Tab-separated table of C-alpha atoms and ligand atoms in Angstrom:
chain	number	residue	atom	x	y	z
M	1	MET	CA	3.720	-4.482	-38.793
M	2	ALA	CA	0.085	-4.015	-37.778
M	3	ARG	CA	-1.652	-1.184	-39.671
M	4	VAL	CA	-5.154	-1.429	-38.224
M	5	GLY	CA	-6.868	-2.546	-35.053
M	6	HIS	CA	-7.398	-1.433	-31.496
M	7	HIS	CA	-4.991	-2.097	-28.633
M	8	VAL	CA	-6.258	-1.528	-25.108
M	9	ILE	CA	-3.899	-0.837	-22.218
M	10	VAL	CA	-5.337	-1.389	-18.743
M	11	GLY	CA	-3.440	0.817	-16.269
M	12	GLY	CA	-2.192	4.311	-17.040
M	13	SER	CA	1.046	4.652	-15.187
M	14	ALA	CA	4.778	4.150	-15.861
M	15	ALA	CA	4.437	0.936	-17.858
M	16	GLY	CA	1.147	1.700	-19.619
M	17	VAL	CA	2.112	5.177	-20.819
M	18	ALA	CA	5.559	3.998	-21.985
M	19	ALA	CA	3.899	1.151	-23.886
M	20	ALA	CA	1.388	3.441	-25.599
M	21	LEU	CA	4.159	5.793	-26.754
M	22	ALA	CA	6.251	2.825	-27.944
M	23	LEU	CA	3.297	1.484	-29.958
M	24	ARG	CA	3.262	4.765	-31.870
M	25	ARG	CA	7.067	4.974	-32.184
M	26	THR	CA	7.094	1.454	-33.604
M	27	GLY	CA	4.586	2.456	-36.267
M	28	PHE	CA	1.304	1.035	-34.995
M	29	ASP	CA	-1.370	3.282	-36.504
M	30	GLY	CA	-4.533	1.633	-35.206
M	31	ALA	CA	-6.408	2.914	-32.174
M	32	VAL	CA	-4.702	2.938	-28.762
M	33	THR	CA	-6.699	3.377	-25.557
M	34	ILE	CA	-5.375	3.613	-22.012
M	35	VAL	CA	-7.981	2.833	-19.352
M	36	ASP	CA	-7.303	3.776	-15.743
M	37	ALA	CA	-9.454	3.644	-12.646
M	38	SER	CA	-8.043	6.964	-11.424
M	39	PRO	CA	-9.683	10.117	-12.804
M	40	ARG	CA	-6.317	11.927	-12.840
M	41	LEU	CA	-3.937	12.419	-15.733
M	42	PRO	CA	-1.318	9.624	-15.353
M	43	TYR	CA	1.256	10.837	-12.825
M	44	GLU	CA	4.577	9.918	-11.283
M	45	ARG	CA	4.304	7.841	-8.123
M	46	PRO	CA	7.885	8.206	-6.791
M	47	VAL	CA	7.342	11.878	-6.000
M	48	LEU	CA	4.459	10.968	-3.652
M	49	SER	CA	6.667	9.749	-0.806
M	50	LYS	CA	9.259	12.489	-1.279
M	51	GLY	CA	7.167	15.630	-1.577
M	52	LEU	CA	4.869	15.059	1.392
M	53	SER	CA	4.917	18.776	2.101
M	54	GLY	CA	1.216	19.267	1.396
M	55	ASP	CA	2.073	21.400	-1.627
M	56	GLU	CA	-0.206	19.655	-4.127
M	57	GLU	CA	1.649	20.996	-7.119
M	58	ALA	CA	4.871	19.458	-5.830
M	59	MET	CA	3.089	16.157	-5.161
M	60	PHE	CA	1.339	15.878	-8.539
M	61	ARG	CA	3.614	15.481	-11.526
M	62	PRO	CA	2.020	14.212	-14.752
M	63	ILE	CA	4.142	11.663	-16.659
M	64	ILE	CA	3.553	13.622	-19.870
M	65	PRO	CA	1.261	16.600	-20.532
M	66	ALA	CA	-2.291	15.993	-21.820
M	67	GLU	CA	-1.357	17.462	-25.240
M	68	GLU	CA	1.152	14.677	-25.859
M	69	TYR	CA	-1.583	12.033	-25.662
M	70	ARG	CA	-3.661	14.048	-28.116
M	71	ALA	CA	-0.700	14.522	-30.466
M	72	ALA	CA	0.037	10.781	-30.430
M	73	GLU	CA	-3.676	9.939	-30.798
M	74	ILE	CA	-3.709	7.957	-27.580
M	75	GLU	CA	-7.180	7.923	-26.071
M	76	LEU	CA	-7.376	8.200	-22.281
M	77	ARG	CA	-10.345	6.614	-20.515
M	78	LEU	CA	-9.756	7.940	-17.006
M	79	GLY	CA	-11.956	7.152	-14.017
M	80	SER	CA	-12.940	3.834	-15.671
M	81	GLU	CA	-12.275	0.518	-14.040
M	82	VAL	CA	-11.903	-2.634	-16.116
M	83	ASP	CA	-14.121	-5.263	-14.609
M	84	THR	CA	-13.474	-8.348	-16.761
M	85	LEU	CA	-11.703	-9.462	-19.899
M	86	ASP	CA	-13.501	-11.651	-22.396
M	87	PRO	CA	-10.828	-13.131	-24.676
M	88	GLU	CA	-13.304	-15.275	-26.643
M	89	ALA	CA	-15.287	-12.216	-27.724
M	90	GLY	CA	-12.222	-9.928	-27.772
M	91	LEU	CA	-13.908	-7.583	-25.300
M	92	VAL	CA	-12.711	-5.459	-22.403
M	93	ARG	CA	-15.632	-4.854	-20.062
M	94	LEU	CA	-15.755	-1.777	-17.859
M	95	SER	CA	-17.465	-1.598	-14.481
M	96	ASP	CA	-19.943	0.989	-15.851
M	97	GLY	CA	-21.313	-1.722	-18.177
M	98	GLU	CA	-19.616	-0.548	-21.371
M	99	ALA	CA	-17.503	-2.980	-23.430
M	100	MET	CA	-14.657	-2.194	-25.832
M	101	ASN	CA	-13.387	-4.322	-28.703
M	102	ALA	CA	-9.690	-5.056	-28.442
M	103	ASP	CA	-7.364	-6.878	-30.812
M	104	ARG	CA	-4.909	-7.293	-27.968
M	105	VAL	CA	-4.813	-6.227	-24.348
M	106	LEU	CA	-1.848	-5.049	-22.304
M	107	LEU	CA	-2.204	-5.313	-18.532
M	108	THR	CA	-0.161	-2.738	-16.633
M	109	THR	CA	-2.320	-2.870	-13.533
M	110	GLY	CA	0.527	-2.606	-11.022
M	111	VAL	CA	0.253	-3.587	-7.385
M	112	SER	CA	-1.744	-2.584	-4.301
M	113	ALA	CA	-0.403	-1.881	-0.834
M	114	ARG	CA	-0.648	-4.906	1.455
M	115	ARG	CA	-2.816	-4.374	4.562
M	116	LEU	CA	-2.200	-5.877	7.993
M	117	SER	CA	-4.751	-8.179	9.539
M	118	VAL	CA	-4.403	-7.154	13.189
M	119	PRO	CA	-7.171	-5.677	15.347
M	120	GLY	CA	-7.794	-2.003	14.573
M	121	SER	CA	-6.441	-2.118	11.000
M	122	ASP	CA	-9.637	-0.504	9.758
M	123	LEU	CA	-9.438	2.505	12.098
M	124	ARG	CA	-9.315	5.917	10.440
M	125	ASN	CA	-5.771	7.174	9.944
M	126	VAL	CA	-4.300	3.697	9.521
M	127	LEU	CA	-3.002	4.572	6.074
M	128	THR	CA	-1.127	3.090	3.135
M	129	LEU	CA	0.672	5.026	0.403
M	130	ARG	CA	0.170	4.078	-3.211
M	131	ASP	CA	-1.645	6.919	-4.967
M	132	PHE	CA	-2.141	10.664	-4.946
M	133	ASP	CA	-5.142	10.579	-2.617
M	134	ASP	CA	-3.173	8.508	-0.096
M	135	ALA	CA	-0.351	11.067	-0.278
M	136	ARG	CA	-2.754	13.937	0.269
M	137	LYS	CA	-4.156	12.331	3.433
M	138	LEU	CA	-0.690	11.594	4.737
M	139	ALA	CA	0.561	15.114	3.988
M	140	ALA	CA	-2.325	16.511	6.082
M	141	VAL	CA	-1.336	14.301	9.050
M	142	ILE	CA	2.289	15.363	8.723
M	143	ALA	CA	1.265	19.018	8.550
M	144	SER	CA	-0.686	18.566	11.792
M	145	GLY	CA	2.522	17.446	13.523
M	146	GLY	CA	2.130	13.688	14.131
M	147	PRO	CA	3.233	11.608	15.965
M	148	LEU	CA	3.537	9.105	13.140
M	149	VAL	CA	4.135	5.369	13.449
M	150	ILE	CA	5.394	3.605	10.333
M	151	VAL	CA	5.002	-0.136	10.156
M	152	GLY	CA	7.657	-1.630	7.894
M	153	GLY	CA	11.136	-0.296	7.185
M	154	GLY	CA	11.178	-0.776	3.422
M	155	PHE	CA	12.048	1.981	0.976
M	156	ILE	CA	8.630	3.652	1.069
M	157	GLY	CA	8.403	3.423	4.868
M	158	MET	CA	11.856	4.933	5.332
M	159	GLU	CA	11.163	7.681	2.782
M	160	VAL	CA	7.978	8.620	4.620
M	161	ALA	CA	9.902	8.554	7.910
M	162	ALA	CA	12.482	10.951	6.473
M	163	ALA	CA	9.860	13.285	4.985
M	164	ALA	CA	7.799	13.371	8.194
M	165	ARG	CA	10.829	13.863	10.434
M	166	THR	CA	12.102	16.656	8.191
M	167	ALA	CA	8.695	18.323	8.615
M	168	GLY	CA	9.127	18.123	12.404
M	169	CYS	CA	6.957	15.080	13.279
M	170	ALA	CA	7.894	12.572	15.954
M	171	VAL	CA	8.385	9.337	13.966
M	172	THR	CA	8.745	5.716	15.048
M	173	VAL	CA	9.482	2.953	12.533
M	174	VAL	CA	8.415	-0.528	13.627
M	175	GLU	CA	10.287	-3.227	11.696
M	176	ALA	CA	9.824	-6.970	12.226
M	177	ALA	CA	13.224	-7.900	10.724
M	178	PRO	CA	16.529	-7.317	12.538
M	179	MET	CA	17.044	-4.164	10.463
M	180	PRO	CA	15.175	-1.956	7.969
M	181	LEU	CA	16.177	-1.932	4.287
M	182	LEU	CA	17.717	-5.409	4.319
M	183	PRO	CA	17.644	-5.683	0.485
M	184	LEU	CA	20.648	-3.313	0.660
M	185	GLY	CA	22.626	-5.912	2.633
M	186	ARG	CA	23.369	-5.522	6.339
M	187	PRO	CA	26.383	-3.160	6.192
M	188	LEU	CA	24.558	-0.605	4.023
M	189	ALA	CA	21.203	-1.070	5.765
M	190	ARG	CA	22.995	-0.381	9.061
M	191	LEU	CA	24.389	2.908	7.707
M	192	VAL	CA	21.020	4.162	6.445
M	193	THR	CA	19.354	3.135	9.711
M	194	GLU	CA	22.020	5.114	11.577
M	195	LEU	CA	21.262	8.138	9.356
M	196	HIS	CA	17.617	7.926	10.447
M	197	ARG	CA	18.566	7.606	14.115
M	198	GLN	CA	20.907	10.587	13.871
M	199	GLU	CA	18.006	12.590	12.431
M	200	GLY	CA	15.773	11.632	15.357
M	201	VAL	CA	13.700	8.763	13.932
M	202	ARG	CA	13.068	6.054	16.511
M	203	VAL	CA	13.716	2.717	14.786
M	204	LEU	CA	12.458	-0.421	16.552
M	205	THR	CA	13.636	-3.735	15.123
M	206	GLY	CA	12.438	-7.296	15.677
M	207	ALA	CA	9.170	-5.639	16.735
M	208	LYS	CA	5.672	-6.958	16.117
M	209	ILE	CA	2.330	-5.151	16.014
M	210	GLU	CA	-0.329	-6.572	18.320
M	211	ALA	CA	-3.125	-4.071	17.606
M	212	PHE	CA	-4.016	-0.515	16.650
M	213	LEU	CA	-5.991	1.094	19.475
M	214	GLY	CA	-8.593	3.847	19.290
M	215	THR	CA	-12.319	4.347	18.878
M	216	GLU	CA	-12.754	5.757	15.369
M	217	GLU	CA	-9.252	7.060	14.781
M	218	VAL	CA	-6.084	5.281	15.762
M	219	GLN	CA	-4.574	6.711	18.954
M	220	GLU	CA	-1.975	4.153	19.957
M	221	VAL	CA	-0.071	1.237	18.506
M	222	LEU	CA	0.278	-1.757	20.798
M	223	LEU	CA	3.410	-3.828	20.289
M	224	SER	CA	3.641	-7.510	21.227
M	225	ASP	CA	6.110	-6.678	24.033
M	226	GLY	CA	3.388	-4.498	25.590
M	227	GLU	CA	4.816	-1.089	24.621
M	228	ARG	CA	2.237	1.477	23.477
M	229	LEU	CA	3.256	4.071	20.906
M	230	PRO	CA	1.132	7.245	20.643
M	231	ALA	CA	-0.019	7.795	17.052
M	232	ALA	CA	-1.936	10.514	15.211
M	233	ALA	CA	-1.636	8.213	12.202
M	234	VAL	CA	-0.051	4.947	11.140
M	235	VAL	CA	1.450	4.217	7.738
M	236	ILE	CA	1.569	0.557	6.757
M	237	GLY	CA	4.491	-0.167	4.449
M	238	VAL	CA	4.717	-3.933	4.477
M	239	GLY	CA	4.899	-4.700	0.788
M	240	VAL	CA	2.425	-5.089	-2.020
M	241	VAL	CA	0.127	-7.540	-3.748
M	242	PRO	CA	-0.070	-7.724	-7.546
M	243	ASN	CA	-3.284	-6.678	-9.308
M	244	ASP	CA	-3.393	-9.857	-11.397
M	245	GLU	CA	-7.034	-10.910	-11.002
M	246	LEU	CA	-8.092	-9.824	-14.526
M	247	ALA	CA	-5.342	-11.954	-16.063
M	248	ALA	CA	-6.115	-14.973	-13.909
M	249	ALA	CA	-9.842	-14.840	-14.668
M	250	ALA	CA	-9.114	-14.552	-18.399
M	251	GLY	CA	-6.940	-17.682	-18.384
M	252	ALA	CA	-3.408	-16.231	-18.390
M	253	GLU	CA	-0.972	-17.884	-15.974
M	254	VAL	CA	-0.414	-16.051	-12.704
M	255	ARG	CA	2.123	-17.304	-10.177
M	256	ASN	CA	0.779	-17.979	-6.736
M	257	GLY	CA	0.242	-14.430	-5.518
M	258	GLN	CA	3.337	-13.195	-7.364
M	259	GLY	CA	1.856	-11.701	-10.529
M	260	ILE	CA	1.308	-12.339	-14.234
M	261	VAL	CA	3.817	-14.701	-15.839
M	262	VAL	CA	5.330	-13.167	-18.997
M	263	ASP	CA	8.194	-13.933	-21.352
M	264	ALA	CA	11.108	-11.553	-21.976
M	265	CYS	CA	8.984	-9.611	-24.511
M	266	GLY	CA	6.012	-9.276	-22.138
M	267	ARG	CA	3.761	-11.925	-23.701
M	268	SER	CA	1.572	-13.752	-21.181
M	269	THR	CA	0.643	-17.406	-21.630
M	270	HIS	CA	-2.582	-16.201	-23.319
M	271	PRO	CA	-2.002	-14.984	-26.897
M	272	TRP	CA	-4.455	-12.060	-26.499
M	273	ILE	CA	-2.869	-10.703	-23.312
M	274	LEU	CA	0.468	-9.015	-22.693
M	275	ALA	CA	1.642	-7.473	-19.432
M	276	ALA	CA	4.325	-5.107	-18.133
M	277	GLY	CA	5.458	-3.311	-14.999
M	278	ASP	CA	5.176	-4.160	-11.314
M	279	VAL	CA	2.423	-6.737	-11.911
M	280	THR	CA	4.643	-9.080	-13.953
M	281	VAL	CA	6.741	-12.099	-13.030
M	282	GLN	CA	9.471	-11.667	-15.620
M	283	PRO	CA	12.415	-13.850	-16.657
M	284	HIS	CA	14.956	-11.047	-16.333
M	285	PRO	CA	18.615	-12.067	-16.809
M	286	ARG	CA	19.600	-10.076	-13.701
M	287	LEU	CA	17.234	-12.016	-11.430
M	288	ALA	CA	18.195	-15.353	-9.865
M	289	GLU	CA	14.772	-16.632	-10.934
M	290	PRO	CA	11.723	-15.065	-12.630
M	291	GLY	CA	10.188	-12.443	-10.360
M	292	ARG	CA	8.837	-8.936	-9.942
M	293	ILE	CA	10.958	-5.801	-10.272
M	294	GLU	CA	9.098	-2.955	-8.590
M	295	HIS	CA	10.939	0.096	-9.859
M	296	TRP	CA	9.767	3.074	-11.888
M	297	ASP	CA	12.582	2.716	-14.410
M	298	ASN	CA	11.853	-0.979	-14.941
M	299	ALA	CA	8.156	-0.262	-15.524
M	300	GLN	CA	9.002	2.349	-18.150
M	301	GLN	CA	11.634	0.272	-19.936
M	302	GLN	CA	9.680	-2.971	-19.853
M	303	GLY	CA	6.547	-1.067	-20.900
M	304	ALA	CA	8.378	0.353	-23.922
M	305	ALA	CA	9.688	-3.096	-24.923
M	306	VAL	CA	6.238	-4.653	-24.591
M	307	GLY	CA	4.649	-1.786	-26.553
M	308	ALA	CA	7.027	-2.586	-29.431
M	309	THR	CA	6.165	-6.276	-29.102
M	310	MET	CA	2.469	-5.407	-29.277
M	311	ALA	CA	3.101	-3.369	-32.425
M	312	GLY	CA	4.523	-6.479	-34.096
M	313	ALA	CA	8.242	-5.861	-33.484
M	314	PRO	CA	9.050	-8.134	-30.491
M	315	ARG	CA	11.628	-6.591	-28.183
M	316	VAL	CA	13.336	-8.287	-25.260
M	317	HIS	CA	13.438	-6.340	-21.982
M	318	ASP	CA	16.789	-6.860	-20.315
M	319	ALA	CA	17.747	-3.353	-19.139
M	320	VAL	CA	19.710	-3.482	-15.881
M	321	PRO	CA	17.374	-2.823	-12.904
M	322	TYR	CA	17.799	0.645	-11.420
M	323	PHE	CA	16.083	2.509	-8.628
M	324	TRP	CA	16.616	5.549	-6.499
M	325	SER	CA	15.241	6.772	-3.206
M	326	GLU	CA	15.516	9.986	-1.180
M	327	GLN	CA	16.338	9.978	2.533
M	328	PHE	CA	16.861	13.300	4.316
M	329	GLY	CA	17.759	15.081	1.098
M	330	LEU	CA	20.320	12.424	0.134
M	331	THR	CA	19.888	10.297	-2.980
M	332	LEU	CA	20.159	6.560	-2.483
M	333	GLN	CA	20.635	4.584	-5.712
M	334	MET	CA	21.027	0.952	-6.660
M	335	VAL	CA	21.826	-0.581	-10.011
M	336	GLY	CA	21.736	-4.322	-10.748
M	337	ARG	CA	20.316	-6.984	-8.445
M	338	PRO	CA	22.542	-8.642	-5.836
M	339	TRP	CA	21.928	-12.342	-5.147
M	340	ALA	CA	22.222	-13.910	-1.698
M	341	ASP	CA	25.787	-15.215	-2.127
M	342	ASP	CA	27.279	-12.172	-3.885
M	343	ARG	CA	30.232	-10.513	-2.177
M	344	LEU	CA	29.602	-6.951	-0.963
M	345	VAL	CA	32.564	-4.568	-1.125
M	346	VAL	CA	32.035	-1.174	0.539
M	347	ARG	CA	34.428	1.510	-0.718
M	348	PRO	CA	36.540	3.222	1.975
M	349	GLY	CA	35.139	6.345	3.625
M	350	ALA	CA	31.587	5.064	4.073
M	351	ASP	CA	29.451	6.727	6.738
M	352	PRO	CA	25.712	7.208	7.367
M	353	ARG	CA	25.600	10.132	4.890
M	354	HIS	CA	27.740	8.801	2.094
M	355	PHE	CA	28.791	5.459	0.650
M	356	THR	CA	29.525	3.605	-2.549
M	357	ALA	CA	29.454	-0.187	-2.654
M	358	PHE	CA	29.619	-3.011	-5.173
M	359	TRP	CA	28.523	-6.616	-5.317
M	360	LEU	CA	30.777	-9.165	-7.023
M	361	ARG	CA	29.831	-12.578	-8.375
M	362	ASP	CA	32.676	-14.793	-9.611
M	363	GLY	CA	34.902	-11.716	-9.854
M	364	LEU	CA	32.377	-9.758	-11.953
M	365	VAL	CA	30.630	-6.523	-10.927
M	366	VAL	CA	26.908	-7.373	-10.836
M	367	ALA	CA	25.412	-4.568	-8.728
M	368	ALA	CA	26.259	-1.301	-7.005
M	369	ALA	CA	24.654	1.080	-4.534
M	370	GLY	CA	25.443	4.576	-3.384
M	371	LEU	CA	24.211	7.200	-0.951
M	372	ASP	CA	24.944	10.784	-1.915
M	373	ALA	CA	27.240	9.342	-4.572
M	374	VAL	CA	25.460	10.201	-7.813
M	375	ARG	CA	28.674	10.601	-9.839
M	376	ASP	CA	30.085	7.307	-8.544
M	377	LEU	CA	26.851	5.550	-9.431
M	378	ALA	CA	26.955	6.861	-12.998
M	379	MET	CA	30.333	5.123	-13.352
M	380	ALA	CA	29.201	2.092	-11.379
M	381	LYS	CA	26.248	1.669	-13.743
M	382	LYS	CA	28.642	1.227	-16.647
M	383	LEU	CA	30.604	-1.416	-14.743
M	384	VAL	CA	27.397	-3.257	-13.837
M	385	GLU	CA	25.994	-3.061	-17.371
M	386	ARG	CA	29.073	-4.719	-18.797
M	387	THR	CA	29.514	-7.034	-15.739
M	388	ALA	CA	33.113	-5.853	-15.671
M	389	PRO	CA	35.776	-8.112	-14.169
M	390	VAL	CA	37.238	-6.186	-11.196
M	391	SER	CA	38.754	-7.635	-8.039
M	392	ALA	CA	37.475	-6.862	-4.534
M	393	GLU	CA	40.940	-5.533	-3.635
M	394	VAL	CA	40.838	-2.977	-6.452
M	395	LEU	CA	37.308	-1.856	-5.558
M	396	ALA	CA	38.319	-1.480	-1.913
M	397	ASP	CA	41.355	0.635	-2.819
M	398	ALA	CA	40.506	4.287	-2.200
M	399	SER	CA	43.236	5.427	-4.603
M	400	VAL	CA	41.531	3.716	-7.566
M	401	GLY	CA	39.065	6.066	-9.286
M	402	LEU	CA	35.887	4.612	-10.773
M	403	ARG	CA	36.241	6.609	-13.994
M	404	ALA	CA	39.651	5.016	-14.545
M	405	LEU	CA	38.179	1.574	-13.894
M	406	VAL	CA	35.464	2.185	-16.461
M	407	LYS	CA	38.081	3.154	-19.054
M	408	GLU	CA	40.323	0.245	-18.207
M	409	THR	CA	37.568	-2.383	-18.338
M	410	ALA	CA	36.302	-0.967	-21.662
M	411	ARG	CA	39.711	-1.675	-23.220
M	412	ARG	CA	39.749	-5.353	-22.207
W	501	FAD	C1	4.903	6.184	-2.865
W	501	FAD	C2	5.764	5.472	-3.862
W	501	FAD	C3	7.088	5.876	-4.055
W	501	FAD	C4	7.891	5.204	-4.958
W	501	FAD	N1	9.181	5.623	-5.131
W	501	FAD	C5	9.964	5.011	-6.041
W	501	FAD	C6	11.296	5.469	-6.272
W	501	FAD	O1	11.765	6.404	-5.646
W	501	FAD	N2	12.045	4.828	-7.194
W	501	FAD	C7	11.563	3.776	-7.901
W	501	FAD	O2	12.291	3.216	-8.743
W	501	FAD	N3	10.294	3.318	-7.718
W	501	FAD	C8	9.490	3.916	-6.809
W	501	FAD	N4	8.210	3.469	-6.619
W	501	FAD	C9	7.725	2.314	-7.390
W	501	FAD	C10	7.166	2.759	-8.734
W	501	FAD	O3	6.295	3.841	-8.570
W	501	FAD	C11	6.482	1.588	-9.409
W	501	FAD	O4	7.488	0.633	-9.696
W	501	FAD	C12	5.728	1.984	-10.674
W	501	FAD	O5	4.719	2.931	-10.399
W	501	FAD	C13	5.116	0.765	-11.357
W	501	FAD	O6	4.424	1.203	-12.490
W	501	FAD	P1	3.283	0.318	-13.159
W	501	FAD	O7	2.920	1.049	-14.402
W	501	FAD	O8	3.722	-1.091	-13.267
W	501	FAD	O9	2.064	0.280	-12.120
W	501	FAD	P2	1.378	1.361	-11.195
W	501	FAD	O10	2.177	2.608	-11.115
W	501	FAD	O11	1.050	0.659	-9.919
W	501	FAD	O12	0.027	1.692	-11.937
W	501	FAD	C14	-0.994	0.765	-12.144
W	501	FAD	C15	-2.223	1.510	-12.627
W	501	FAD	O13	-3.215	0.551	-13.000
W	501	FAD	C16	-4.483	1.050	-12.644
W	501	FAD	N5	-5.405	-0.087	-12.539
W	501	FAD	C17	-5.242	-1.226	-11.805
W	501	FAD	N6	-6.271	-2.065	-11.995
W	501	FAD	C18	-7.120	-1.453	-12.872
W	501	FAD	C19	-8.358	-1.812	-13.455
W	501	FAD	N7	-8.961	-2.990	-13.193
W	501	FAD	N8	-8.957	-0.945	-14.300
W	501	FAD	C20	-8.380	0.261	-14.586
W	501	FAD	N9	-7.204	0.646	-14.057
W	501	FAD	C21	-6.571	-0.200	-13.217
W	501	FAD	C22	-4.248	1.786	-11.336
W	501	FAD	O14	-5.231	2.796	-11.123
W	501	FAD	C23	-2.857	2.396	-11.569
W	501	FAD	O15	-2.913	3.716	-12.048
W	501	FAD	C24	7.374	4.107	-5.697
W	501	FAD	C25	6.047	3.696	-5.498
W	501	FAD	C26	5.253	4.379	-4.599
W	501	FAD	C27	3.820	3.937	-4.383
């Protein structure tokens, strides 16, 4: 176990903070510094797309209070951007010209919102949502009443649609695919889309953006079929790009726009550099092939495993992927990762405001999702964690309770 030294964590968010705390829990007693470009105390991102009420206290939730960093002797360098890594000299160089010695570096630099390259993308009020300042701008637009056009029907886009509609804005979602939320599988995506339509969100599918029109501020969105949508603001939610440039420049392998390649313990291909969170391409046993898992829970759990690894006690990260979302006050959850050929079984009684569903692979439960089904998902998580053998017929039988299934599969 390391007793001295200085570990530098670049990126103070879910993964970076979890890693710093794990370093201490694992007994590392050298110096630990978290550097983040944002001047704010590290905060929770998921709340940003859910609490778009304009109430800044509701939108800003620190991951842990400032005193906990002090108590754990974790130094925070906030408002400092890391410019380059110099592995030969063991230096982390900041954009203000300062350099820090580091025995090892952990990159938890996350991802950035992808922009669209169509005419008018740089107009004011063509927004993305990744950080607190973005959320503040968006909350102001929502408070002024819209109308809002959301480009991309992914989880963040649909959460913003729900929040804005709940606040009384006219909302149109423009999705290029045949349906929003396709990672849920068509039957479930259809239900959630129907929920949005019932609540008054206009959802356009198979639709393409031609241009954003306006002089300084966006005023209209022009679609490729010629339709013009009035817009007080546009939110682009078309995915993310990994912040992997520091790693690439320092000689660690990055995969073709996908992120930093790490092993199951978070070690990059460069011995000085580790990485965790959204920015990593990880060999997770629940993925069909190494890839990114962009969930808060993953970032925290992987961060903690990599922090232990950094402290000299290598720990594999294989926790089952889990995420949640909020749509019109209903909690949407998913546990596990379905693959393309998995069989989806939707439990009886599904409607646009409630469902529970499972994915089976070779007769084993590999993933589950639920809307307004928090208790079911707690049981489903156990089945997914143990990849329980359960038939599609049993899962589709309304008289079979999930608690009983959990008990029965534990006995086998
Ligand atoms: C609006 C929104 C809502 C979300 N909702 C959910 C949800 O409901 N459920 C869920 O599971 N997930 C949700 N997510 C995803 C979740 O927030 C991410 O998976 C998680 O934040 C990833 O954590 P991370 O630590 O890997 O990176 P990030 O949270 O992206 O943090 C990276 C940090 O690195 C810093 N940084 C980058 N480069 C540098 C540099 N060169 N120098 C210094 N600092 C740098 C950045 O300032 C940033 O603070 C949401 C994300 C967003 C944006």
